[in-house]
């Protein structure tokens, strides 16, 4: 598969980089992190740039472009900040994929153009206290009651749910069904009576709150079902594949950001009369970091290319997510070592890459789960 950027892609990447240099400075990122403030102004400006509906068909206000294009933009966002990429691209990737795969025509025509214009944030909620790695163990129930469903249960780790117009919620609607069956997915209005949303304090990504959602007999209209009743696992699976390709891009971007910071520091920091990058120990560390980053780039692009071509990509998406997460963590750890004591201070951004990269190893399916998925495709277990 050919990964050389087209002239259109080069222009797109240059446009995004120029936008981020202008609108997303280091001071801006530090400000939204310290205030724990969702970057609404940046969200709308980025939408005005035409980058929020890249993969959506033109009929729904999108650009009709590829997942590779989406991958390239996500990488640039993640180089700047984990909060920035999560704020700007969670909705078009997760909600966009869910709507394109399972949305009714009315849902697509209402939500996709509004996502493209930066008018709507849509969160995704699957995980529960006892249903993380085993997502099929969810206990949040949806019980039919006339033209509504009554939803009860508690969801965890729903990013941006507190600022979302809708939350995609995976529920158990048929308790007697076997695993991976009996699920229904809803586009829930978080203002519905009986729903309580509470942000959770966490290690990084402070500008995008991760939330607990409690459903206490919340009545959700049947019209808000996303896809088919009792066949919601297919929707969740599509979102997870999309999330893992996206995670490959974000892991790559975070690793690039940490690497570039470490490289600049190694060229400027003087010890024993010369830049520390001239010492073999540091130089070899930087070489290892760069080589691993390039390997991640090729693997993650493979997953995006297969998705663009309509080919099965669950294995490649899991591989990309696993390798990108591990690489981002290793690069950030080495970056901390290269910066030494300065890496441990809040003055430098390496500590932020170090904190943010840890999430990639657990969110969207932990590294161990990705390995289990990949093993299944090797004939060593269940895929």
mmCIF file of C-alpha atoms in Angstrom:
data_model
loop_
_atom_site.group_PDB
_atom_site.id
_atom_site.type_symbol
_atom_site.label_atom_id
_atom_site.label_comp_id
_atom_site.label_asym_id
_atom_site.label_seq_id
_atom_site.Cartn_x
_atom_site.Cartn_y
_atom_site.Cartn_z
ATOM 1 C CA UNK A 1 0.000 0.000 0.000
ATOM 2 C CA UNK A 2 1.287 3.463 -0.923
ATOM 3 C CA UNK A 3 1.548 5.941 1.966
ATOM 4 C CA UNK A 4 3.052 8.923 0.136
ATOM 5 C CA UNK A 5 0.977 12.005 0.846
ATOM 6 C CA UNK A 6 -0.886 13.496 -2.076
ATOM 7 C CA UNK A 7 -0.542 17.236 -2.765
ATOM 8 C CA UNK A 8 -4.029 17.691 -1.293
ATOM 9 C CA UNK A 9 -3.010 15.881 1.892
ATOM 10 C CA UNK A 10 0.187 17.918 2.191
ATOM 11 C CA UNK A 11 -1.854 21.108 1.882
ATOM 12 C CA UNK A 12 -4.322 19.844 4.487
ATOM 13 C CA UNK A 13 -1.545 19.011 6.970
ATOM 14 C CA UNK A 14 0.160 22.368 6.369
ATOM 15 C CA UNK A 15 -3.174 24.129 6.947
ATOM 16 C CA UNK A 16 -3.720 22.298 10.238
ATOM 17 C CA UNK A 17 -0.183 23.028 11.428
ATOM 18 C CA UNK A 18 -0.541 26.720 10.641
ATOM 19 C CA UNK A 19 -3.884 26.820 12.461
ATOM 20 C CA UNK A 20 -2.415 25.145 15.543
ATOM 21 C CA UNK A 21 0.620 27.447 15.611
ATOM 22 C CA UNK A 22 -1.733 30.421 15.524
ATOM 23 C CA UNK A 23 -4.613 29.290 17.718
ATOM 24 C CA UNK A 24 -3.181 26.594 19.971
ATOM 25 C CA UNK A 25 -0.038 27.995 21.508
ATOM 26 C CA UNK A 26 1.749 26.460 24.468
ATOM 27 C CA UNK A 27 0.243 29.166 26.674
ATOM 28 C CA UNK A 28 -3.248 28.419 25.382
ATOM 29 C CA UNK A 29 -2.890 24.693 26.109
ATOM 30 C CA UNK A 30 -1.562 25.380 29.587
ATOM 31 C CA UNK A 31 -4.456 27.738 30.222
ATOM 32 C CA UNK A 32 -7.240 25.297 29.341
ATOM 33 C CA UNK A 33 -5.466 22.552 31.314
ATOM 34 C CA UNK A 34 -5.078 24.685 34.422
ATOM 35 C CA UNK A 35 -8.660 25.945 34.238
ATOM 36 C CA UNK A 36 -9.950 22.447 33.324
ATOM 37 C CA UNK A 37 -11.980 24.178 30.641
ATOM 38 C CA UNK A 38 -13.384 22.617 27.472
ATOM 39 C CA UNK A 39 -11.948 24.599 24.507
ATOM 40 C CA UNK A 40 -15.227 25.694 22.934
ATOM 41 C CA UNK A 41 -13.736 28.578 20.967
ATOM 42 C CA UNK A 42 -11.026 26.349 19.494
ATOM 43 C CA UNK A 43 -13.636 23.670 18.739
ATOM 44 C CA UNK A 44 -15.704 26.074 16.656
ATOM 45 C CA UNK A 45 -12.699 27.620 14.911
ATOM 46 C CA UNK A 46 -11.431 24.184 13.943
ATOM 47 C CA UNK A 47 -14.849 23.322 12.547
ATOM 48 C CA UNK A 48 -14.807 26.534 10.516
ATOM 49 C CA UNK A 49 -11.507 25.339 9.045
ATOM 50 C CA UNK A 50 -13.434 22.400 7.555
ATOM 51 C CA UNK A 51 -11.727 19.657 9.556
ATOM 52 C CA UNK A 52 -14.585 18.270 11.668
ATOM 53 C CA UNK A 53 -16.421 16.249 9.028
ATOM 54 C CA UNK A 54 -13.562 15.043 6.859
ATOM 55 C CA UNK A 55 -14.853 11.489 6.416
ATOM 56 C CA UNK A 56 -18.559 12.393 6.248
ATOM 57 C CA UNK A 57 -20.245 12.204 2.817
ATOM 58 C CA UNK A 58 -20.934 15.599 1.176
ATOM 59 C CA UNK A 59 -24.672 14.859 1.421
ATOM 60 C CA UNK A 60 -24.328 15.327 5.198
ATOM 61 C CA UNK A 61 -22.102 18.389 5.037
ATOM 62 C CA UNK A 62 -18.806 16.512 5.085
ATOM 63 C CA UNK A 63 -15.753 16.603 2.844
ATOM 64 C CA UNK A 64 -16.034 13.002 1.637
ATOM 65 C CA UNK A 65 -12.377 12.373 2.425
ATOM 66 C CA UNK A 66 -10.594 9.328 3.809
ATOM 67 C CA UNK A 67 -9.693 7.797 7.157
ATOM 68 C CA UNK A 68 -6.069 8.366 6.223
ATOM 69 C CA UNK A 69 -6.880 12.090 6.066
ATOM 70 C CA UNK A 70 -8.532 11.810 9.473
ATOM 71 C CA UNK A 71 -5.443 9.978 10.745
ATOM 72 C CA UNK A 72 -3.119 12.721 9.510
ATOM 73 C CA UNK A 73 -5.111 15.482 11.203
ATOM 74 C CA UNK A 74 -5.485 13.551 14.484
ATOM 75 C CA UNK A 75 -1.714 13.056 14.592
ATOM 76 C CA UNK A 76 -1.124 16.805 14.355
ATOM 77 C CA UNK A 77 -3.633 17.492 17.141
ATOM 78 C CA UNK A 78 -2.079 14.888 19.443
ATOM 79 C CA UNK A 79 1.382 16.380 18.954
ATOM 80 C CA UNK A 80 0.077 19.545 20.586
ATOM 81 C CA UNK A 81 -1.997 18.163 23.462
ATOM 82 C CA UNK A 82 -4.009 15.148 24.558
ATOM 83 C CA UNK A 83 -6.829 17.432 25.658
ATOM 84 C CA UNK A 84 -6.878 19.164 22.279
ATOM 85 C CA UNK A 85 -7.121 15.973 20.233
ATOM 86 C CA UNK A 86 -9.745 14.519 22.563
ATOM 87 C CA UNK A 87 -11.858 17.678 22.551
ATOM 88 C CA UNK A 88 -11.721 18.240 18.804
ATOM 89 C CA UNK A 89 -11.839 14.724 17.395
ATOM 90 C CA UNK A 90 -13.759 12.495 19.789
ATOM 91 C CA UNK A 91 -17.117 13.595 18.364
ATOM 92 C CA UNK A 92 -16.371 13.282 14.622
ATOM 93 C CA UNK A 93 -14.584 9.948 15.114
ATOM 94 C CA UNK A 94 -16.767 8.106 17.658
ATOM 95 C CA UNK A 95 -20.167 9.664 17.039
ATOM 96 C CA UNK A 96 -19.487 10.126 13.350
ATOM 97 C CA UNK A 97 -18.658 6.450 12.868
ATOM 98 C CA UNK A 98 -21.666 5.321 14.920
ATOM 99 C CA UNK A 99 -24.053 7.521 12.944
ATOM 100 C CA UNK A 100 -22.602 6.510 9.587
ATOM 101 C CA UNK A 101 -22.779 2.801 10.466
ATOM 102 C CA UNK A 102 -26.120 2.667 12.274
ATOM 103 C CA UNK A 103 -27.895 6.009 12.242
ATOM 104 C CA UNK A 104 -31.283 6.476 10.647
ATOM 105 C CA UNK A 105 -31.493 8.888 7.737
ATOM 106 C CA UNK A 106 -33.151 11.438 10.028
ATOM 107 C CA UNK A 107 -30.379 11.065 12.647
ATOM 108 C CA UNK A 108 -27.651 11.452 10.031
ATOM 109 C CA UNK A 109 -29.233 14.529 8.487
ATOM 110 C CA UNK A 110 -29.671 16.186 11.865
ATOM 111 C CA UNK A 111 -26.418 15.353 13.655
ATOM 112 C CA UNK A 112 -23.690 14.995 11.003
ATOM 113 C CA UNK A 113 -23.986 18.530 9.561
ATOM 114 C CA UNK A 114 -24.078 19.965 13.081
ATOM 115 C CA UNK A 115 -20.937 18.025 14.029
ATOM 116 C CA UNK A 116 -19.258 19.336 10.885
ATOM 117 C CA UNK A 117 -20.148 22.926 11.810
ATOM 118 C CA UNK A 118 -18.887 22.512 15.385
ATOM 119 C CA UNK A 119 -22.353 22.917 16.881
ATOM 120 C CA UNK A 120 -22.606 19.587 18.695
ATOM 121 C CA UNK A 121 -20.436 17.524 21.030
ATOM 122 C CA UNK A 122 -21.476 13.876 21.332
ATOM 123 C CA UNK A 123 -19.918 11.634 23.990
ATOM 124 C CA UNK A 124 -19.631 7.841 24.055
ATOM 125 C CA UNK A 125 -20.430 5.744 27.129
ATOM 126 C CA UNK A 126 -19.751 2.009 27.249
ATOM 127 C CA UNK A 127 -17.638 1.302 30.331
ATOM 128 C CA UNK A 128 -19.022 0.524 33.788
ATOM 129 C CA UNK A 129 -17.437 -0.201 37.149
ATOM 130 C CA UNK A 130 -17.561 -3.956 36.468
ATOM 131 C CA UNK A 131 -17.509 -3.823 32.677
ATOM 132 C CA UNK A 132 -14.247 -2.465 31.342
ATOM 133 C CA UNK A 133 -12.086 -5.025 29.613
ATOM 134 C CA UNK A 134 -15.143 -7.302 29.508
ATOM 135 C CA UNK A 135 -17.463 -4.830 27.820
ATOM 136 C CA UNK A 136 -20.133 -7.507 27.327
ATOM 137 C CA UNK A 137 -20.678 -7.540 31.121
ATOM 138 C CA UNK A 138 -22.493 -4.202 31.191
ATOM 139 C CA UNK A 139 -25.455 -4.022 33.572
ATOM 140 C CA UNK A 140 -27.080 -0.726 32.669
ATOM 141 C CA UNK A 141 -30.555 -1.828 31.619
ATOM 142 C CA UNK A 142 -33.069 -0.455 29.146
ATOM 143 C CA UNK A 143 -36.623 -1.694 29.698
ATOM 144 C CA UNK A 144 -39.314 -1.007 27.113
ATOM 145 C CA UNK A 145 -42.265 1.071 28.355
ATOM 146 C CA UNK A 146 -44.578 2.185 25.564
ATOM 147 C CA UNK A 147 -42.773 4.535 23.215
ATOM 148 C CA UNK A 148 -39.896 4.947 25.692
ATOM 149 C CA UNK A 149 -37.249 2.849 27.412
ATOM 150 C CA UNK A 150 -36.508 3.180 31.111
ATOM 151 C CA UNK A 151 -32.727 3.231 31.609
ATOM 152 C CA UNK A 152 -31.147 2.326 34.954
ATOM 153 C CA UNK A 153 -27.505 1.909 35.901
ATOM 154 C CA UNK A 154 -24.179 3.696 36.191
ATOM 155 C CA UNK A 155 -21.601 4.368 33.489
ATOM 156 C CA UNK A 156 -17.973 5.333 34.032
ATOM 157 C CA UNK A 157 -15.277 7.196 32.091
ATOM 158 C CA UNK A 158 -17.495 9.005 29.576
ATOM 159 C CA UNK A 159 -15.298 11.800 28.223
ATOM 160 C CA UNK A 160 -16.976 15.195 27.637
ATOM 161 C CA UNK A 161 -20.370 13.921 28.801
ATOM 162 C CA UNK A 162 -20.787 17.069 30.894
ATOM 163 C CA UNK A 163 -20.650 19.324 27.810
ATOM 164 C CA UNK A 164 -22.313 16.966 25.321
ATOM 165 C CA UNK A 165 -25.588 17.521 23.528
ATOM 166 C CA UNK A 166 -26.039 13.761 23.307
ATOM 167 C CA UNK A 167 -24.336 10.720 24.805
ATOM 168 C CA UNK A 168 -24.146 7.424 22.917
ATOM 169 C CA UNK A 169 -25.038 4.897 25.622
ATOM 170 C CA UNK A 170 -24.739 1.119 25.312
ATOM 171 C CA UNK A 171 -27.370 -0.695 27.417
ATOM 172 C CA UNK A 172 -28.465 -4.247 28.152
ATOM 173 C CA UNK A 173 -32.004 -4.481 26.758
ATOM 174 C CA UNK A 174 -32.361 -8.281 26.839
ATOM 175 C CA UNK A 175 -30.847 -9.669 30.062
ATOM 176 C CA UNK A 176 -31.496 -13.259 28.949
ATOM 177 C CA UNK A 177 -29.456 -12.936 25.751
ATOM 178 C CA UNK A 178 -25.959 -14.491 25.512
ATOM 179 C CA UNK A 179 -22.794 -12.325 25.511
ATOM 180 C CA UNK A 180 -22.530 -9.894 22.561
ATOM 181 C CA UNK A 181 -26.307 -10.044 22.107
ATOM 182 C CA UNK A 182 -29.213 -8.206 23.681
ATOM 183 C CA UNK A 183 -27.648 -4.738 23.644
ATOM 184 C CA UNK A 184 -29.352 -1.541 22.493
ATOM 185 C CA UNK A 185 -27.554 1.734 21.843
ATOM 186 C CA UNK A 186 -29.236 5.092 22.427
ATOM 187 C CA UNK A 187 -28.459 8.702 21.573
ATOM 188 C CA UNK A 188 -29.387 10.011 25.012
ATOM 189 C CA UNK A 189 -30.104 13.628 25.868
ATOM 190 C CA UNK A 190 -28.079 14.207 29.077
ATOM 191 C CA UNK A 191 -30.653 16.762 30.258
ATOM 192 C CA UNK A 192 -33.224 13.951 30.600
ATOM 193 C CA UNK A 193 -34.725 13.766 34.125
ATOM 194 C CA UNK A 194 -33.136 10.942 36.092
ATOM 195 C CA UNK A 195 -29.644 11.451 34.643
ATOM 196 C CA UNK A 196 -26.819 12.770 36.823
ATOM 197 C CA UNK A 197 -23.348 13.503 35.408
ATOM 198 C CA UNK A 198 -20.316 14.005 37.637
ATOM 199 C CA UNK A 199 -16.743 14.730 36.448
ATOM 200 C CA UNK A 200 -13.986 12.473 37.808
ATOM 201 C CA UNK A 201 -10.613 13.915 38.823
ATOM 202 C CA UNK A 202 -7.816 12.319 36.816
ATOM 203 C CA UNK A 203 -4.095 12.421 36.018
ATOM 204 C CA UNK A 204 -4.177 14.207 32.654
ATOM 205 C CA UNK A 205 -6.364 15.535 29.827
ATOM 206 C CA UNK A 206 -7.769 18.083 32.271
ATOM 207 C CA UNK A 207 -9.543 20.226 29.667
ATOM 208 C CA UNK A 208 -11.878 17.352 28.777
ATOM 209 C CA UNK A 209 -13.700 15.992 31.813
ATOM 210 C CA UNK A 210 -14.131 12.253 32.191
ATOM 211 C CA UNK A 211 -17.473 11.563 33.819
ATOM 212 C CA UNK A 212 -19.615 9.159 35.774
ATOM 213 C CA UNK A 213 -23.216 9.005 34.507
ATOM 214 C CA UNK A 214 -26.006 7.722 36.752
ATOM 215 C CA UNK A 215 -29.322 6.685 35.167
ATOM 216 C CA UNK A 216 -32.152 6.554 37.702
ATOM 217 C CA UNK A 217 -35.285 5.492 35.795
ATOM 218 C CA UNK A 218 -34.407 7.867 32.954
ATOM 219 C CA UNK A 219 -37.000 7.711 30.175
ATOM 220 C CA UNK A 220 -35.418 7.663 26.720
ATOM 221 C CA UNK A 221 -37.638 7.802 23.590
ATOM 222 C CA UNK A 222 -37.631 4.785 21.288
ATOM 223 C CA UNK A 223 -36.859 7.228 18.467
ATOM 224 C CA UNK A 224 -33.431 7.773 20.061
ATOM 225 C CA UNK A 225 -32.293 4.194 19.423
ATOM 226 C CA UNK A 226 -29.121 4.169 17.335
ATOM 227 C CA UNK A 227 -29.280 1.150 15.052
ATOM 228 C CA UNK A 228 -31.501 -1.800 15.868
ATOM 229 C CA UNK A 229 -32.977 -2.877 19.172
ATOM 230 C CA UNK A 230 -31.028 -5.739 20.780
ATOM 231 C CA UNK A 231 -28.336 -5.540 18.075
ATOM 232 C CA UNK A 232 -26.266 -2.762 19.560
ATOM 233 C CA UNK A 233 -23.052 -4.735 19.910
ATOM 234 C CA UNK A 234 -22.380 -4.233 16.207
ATOM 235 C CA UNK A 235 -22.543 -0.469 16.766
ATOM 236 C CA UNK A 236 -20.200 -0.655 19.765
ATOM 237 C CA UNK A 237 -17.772 -2.832 17.798
ATOM 238 C CA UNK A 238 -17.666 -0.306 14.944
ATOM 239 C CA UNK A 239 -16.953 2.504 17.412
ATOM 240 C CA UNK A 240 -14.181 0.486 19.080
ATOM 241 C CA UNK A 241 -12.489 -0.222 15.731
ATOM 242 C CA UNK A 242 -12.666 3.490 14.920
ATOM 243 C CA UNK A 243 -11.364 4.386 18.376
ATOM 244 C CA UNK A 244 -8.386 2.061 18.009
ATOM 245 C CA UNK A 245 -7.363 3.478 14.638
ATOM 246 C CA UNK A 246 -7.766 6.953 16.145
ATOM 247 C CA UNK A 247 -5.668 5.803 19.129
ATOM 248 C CA UNK A 248 -2.922 4.786 16.720
ATOM 249 C CA UNK A 249 -2.869 8.339 15.382
ATOM 250 C CA UNK A 250 -2.986 9.921 18.819
ATOM 251 C CA UNK A 251 -0.259 7.648 20.187
ATOM 252 C CA UNK A 252 1.876 8.549 17.189
ATOM 253 C CA UNK A 253 1.218 12.260 17.671
ATOM 254 C CA UNK A 254 1.976 12.159 21.398
ATOM 255 C CA UNK A 255 5.202 10.259 20.753
ATOM 256 C CA UNK A 256 6.211 12.797 18.091
ATOM 257 C CA UNK A 257 5.505 15.696 20.440
ATOM 258 C CA UNK A 258 7.585 14.169 23.226
ATOM 259 C CA UNK A 259 10.373 13.217 20.831
ATOM 260 C CA UNK A 260 10.644 16.690 19.300
ATOM 261 C CA UNK A 261 10.777 18.267 22.747
ATOM 262 C CA UNK A 262 13.519 15.842 23.840
ATOM 263 C CA UNK A 263 15.489 16.349 20.620
ATOM 264 C CA UNK A 264 15.408 20.146 20.911
ATOM 265 C CA UNK A 265 16.490 19.933 24.542
ATOM 266 C CA UNK A 266 19.336 17.508 23.729
ATOM 267 C CA UNK A 267 20.656 19.907 21.087
ATOM 268 C CA UNK A 268 20.588 22.913 23.428
ATOM 269 C CA UNK A 269 21.497 21.497 26.845
ATOM 270 C CA UNK A 270 25.258 21.759 27.460
ATOM 271 C CA UNK A 271 27.211 19.469 29.759
ATOM 272 C CA UNK A 272 30.983 18.842 29.834
ATOM 273 C CA UNK A 273 31.406 21.470 27.140
ATOM 274 C CA UNK A 274 29.065 20.107 24.478
ATOM 275 C CA UNK A 275 25.347 19.441 23.806
ATOM 276 C CA UNK A 276 24.148 16.310 25.604
ATOM 277 C CA UNK A 277 22.815 14.965 22.281
ATOM 278 C CA UNK A 278 26.445 14.481 21.250
ATOM 279 C CA UNK A 279 26.870 11.809 23.916
ATOM 280 C CA UNK A 280 26.248 8.345 22.552
ATOM 281 C CA UNK A 281 23.895 7.324 25.359
ATOM 282 C CA UNK A 282 21.547 10.208 24.598
ATOM 283 C CA UNK A 283 21.933 9.986 20.827
ATOM 284 C CA UNK A 284 21.099 6.278 20.802
ATOM 285 C CA UNK A 285 18.082 6.892 23.015
ATOM 286 C CA UNK A 286 16.781 9.457 20.533
ATOM 287 C CA UNK A 287 17.458 7.120 17.609
ATOM 288 C CA UNK A 288 15.433 4.369 19.305
ATOM 289 C CA UNK A 289 12.583 6.786 19.897
ATOM 290 C CA UNK A 290 12.499 7.930 16.272
ATOM 291 C CA UNK A 291 12.701 4.409 14.842
ATOM 292 C CA UNK A 292 9.814 3.225 17.000
ATOM 293 C CA UNK A 293 7.749 6.250 15.977
ATOM 294 C CA UNK A 294 8.216 5.458 12.284
ATOM 295 C CA UNK A 295 7.189 1.842 12.874
ATOM 296 C CA UNK A 296 3.998 3.037 14.577
ATOM 297 C CA UNK A 297 3.271 5.386 11.679
ATOM 298 C CA UNK A 298 3.354 2.560 9.127
ATOM 299 C CA UNK A 299 1.258 0.168 11.214
ATOM 300 C CA UNK A 300 -1.404 2.756 12.048
ATOM 301 C CA UNK A 301 -1.584 3.909 8.430
ATOM 302 C CA UNK A 302 -2.134 0.296 7.367
ATOM 303 C CA UNK A 303 -5.201 0.085 9.627
ATOM 304 C CA UNK A 304 -6.554 3.381 8.257
ATOM 305 C CA UNK A 305 -5.938 2.285 4.658
ATOM 306 C CA UNK A 306 -7.774 -1.001 5.179
ATOM 307 C CA UNK A 307 -10.741 0.841 6.647
ATOM 308 C CA UNK A 308 -10.798 3.211 3.688
ATOM 309 C CA UNK A 309 -10.902 0.234 1.329
ATOM 310 C CA UNK A 310 -13.755 -1.423 3.184
ATOM 311 C CA UNK A 311 -11.558 -4.318 4.297
ATOM 312 C CA UNK A 312 -11.730 -5.975 7.744
ATOM 313 C CA UNK A 313 -9.411 -3.986 9.987
ATOM 314 C CA UNK A 314 -10.093 -5.099 13.573
ATOM 315 C CA UNK A 315 -6.761 -6.936 13.826
ATOM 316 C CA UNK A 316 -4.767 -4.034 12.395
ATOM 317 C CA UNK A 317 -6.676 -1.523 14.533
ATOM 318 C CA UNK A 318 -5.846 -3.535 17.676
ATOM 319 C CA UNK A 319 -2.197 -3.773 16.630
ATOM 320 C CA UNK A 320 -2.008 -0.057 15.925
ATOM 321 C CA UNK A 321 -3.597 0.819 19.237
ATOM 322 C CA UNK A 322 -1.351 -1.545 21.207
ATOM 323 C CA UNK A 323 1.933 -0.535 19.571
ATOM 324 C CA UNK A 324 1.137 3.197 19.525
ATOM 325 C CA UNK A 325 0.188 3.232 23.207
ATOM 326 C CA UNK A 326 3.317 1.359 24.269
ATOM 327 C CA UNK A 327 5.514 3.540 22.078
ATOM 328 C CA UNK A 328 4.026 6.785 23.361
ATOM 329 C CA UNK A 329 4.672 5.683 26.925
ATOM 330 C CA UNK A 330 8.262 4.592 26.200
ATOM 331 C CA UNK A 331 9.090 7.770 24.278
ATOM 332 C CA UNK A 332 7.678 9.983 27.033
ATOM 333 C CA UNK A 333 9.597 8.018 29.680
ATOM 334 C CA UNK A 334 12.850 8.384 27.741
ATOM 335 C CA UNK A 335 12.055 12.045 27.208
ATOM 336 C CA UNK A 336 11.738 12.499 30.964
ATOM 337 C CA UNK A 337 15.149 10.870 31.374
ATOM 338 C CA UNK A 338 16.770 13.110 28.750
ATOM 339 C CA UNK A 339 15.403 16.254 30.371
ATOM 340 C CA UNK A 340 16.542 15.019 33.777
ATOM 341 C CA UNK A 341 15.390 17.203 36.660
ATOM 342 C CA UNK A 342 13.718 19.643 34.283
ATOM 343 C CA UNK A 343 11.490 16.853 32.999
ATOM 344 C CA UNK A 344 10.083 16.504 36.499
ATOM 345 C CA UNK A 345 9.116 20.163 36.698
ATOM 346 C CA UNK A 346 5.896 21.721 35.457
ATOM 347 C CA UNK A 347 7.940 24.291 33.534
ATOM 348 C CA UNK A 348 8.471 21.812 30.705
ATOM 349 C CA UNK A 349 5.726 19.940 28.857
ATOM 350 C CA UNK A 350 7.428 16.547 28.991
ATOM 351 C CA UNK A 351 5.617 15.768 32.244
ATOM 352 C CA UNK A 352 2.302 16.316 30.402
ATOM 353 C CA UNK A 353 3.227 13.892 27.624
ATOM 354 C CA UNK A 354 4.303 11.434 30.340
ATOM 355 C CA UNK A 355 0.969 11.743 32.157
ATOM 356 C CA UNK A 356 -1.197 11.722 29.054
ATOM 357 C CA UNK A 357 0.512 8.760 27.392
ATOM 358 C CA UNK A 358 -0.479 6.473 30.254
ATOM 359 C CA UNK A 359 -4.144 6.791 29.326
ATOM 360 C CA UNK A 360 -3.443 5.283 25.918
ATOM 361 C CA UNK A 361 -2.413 2.002 27.539
ATOM 362 C CA UNK A 362 -5.780 1.577 29.271
ATOM 363 C CA UNK A 363 -8.464 3.532 27.349
ATOM 364 C CA UNK A 364 -10.257 1.944 24.406
ATOM 365 C CA UNK A 365 -9.231 -1.505 25.590
ATOM 366 C CA UNK A 366 -6.103 -2.065 27.662
ATOM 367 C CA UNK A 367 -2.872 -3.272 26.075
ATOM 368 C CA UNK A 368 -3.521 -6.756 27.417
ATOM 369 C CA UNK A 369 -6.946 -6.838 25.744
ATOM 370 C CA UNK A 370 -5.446 -5.746 22.424
ATOM 371 C CA UNK A 371 -2.979 -8.631 22.694
ATOM 372 C CA UNK A 372 -5.843 -11.036 23.389
ATOM 373 C CA UNK A 373 -7.709 -9.759 20.306
ATOM 374 C CA UNK A 374 -4.613 -10.124 18.132
ATOM 375 C CA UNK A 375 -3.979 -13.619 19.517
ATOM 376 C CA UNK A 376 -7.451 -14.581 18.379
ATOM 377 C CA UNK A 377 -6.603 -13.626 14.813
ATOM 378 C CA UNK A 378 -3.497 -15.795 15.085
ATOM 379 C CA UNK A 379 -5.661 -18.793 15.950
ATOM 380 C CA UNK A 380 -4.676 -18.686 19.626
ATOM 381 C CA UNK A 381 -8.031 -17.683 21.108
ATOM 382 C CA UNK A 382 -11.237 -15.807 20.377
ATOM 383 C CA UNK A 383 -10.941 -12.837 18.012
#
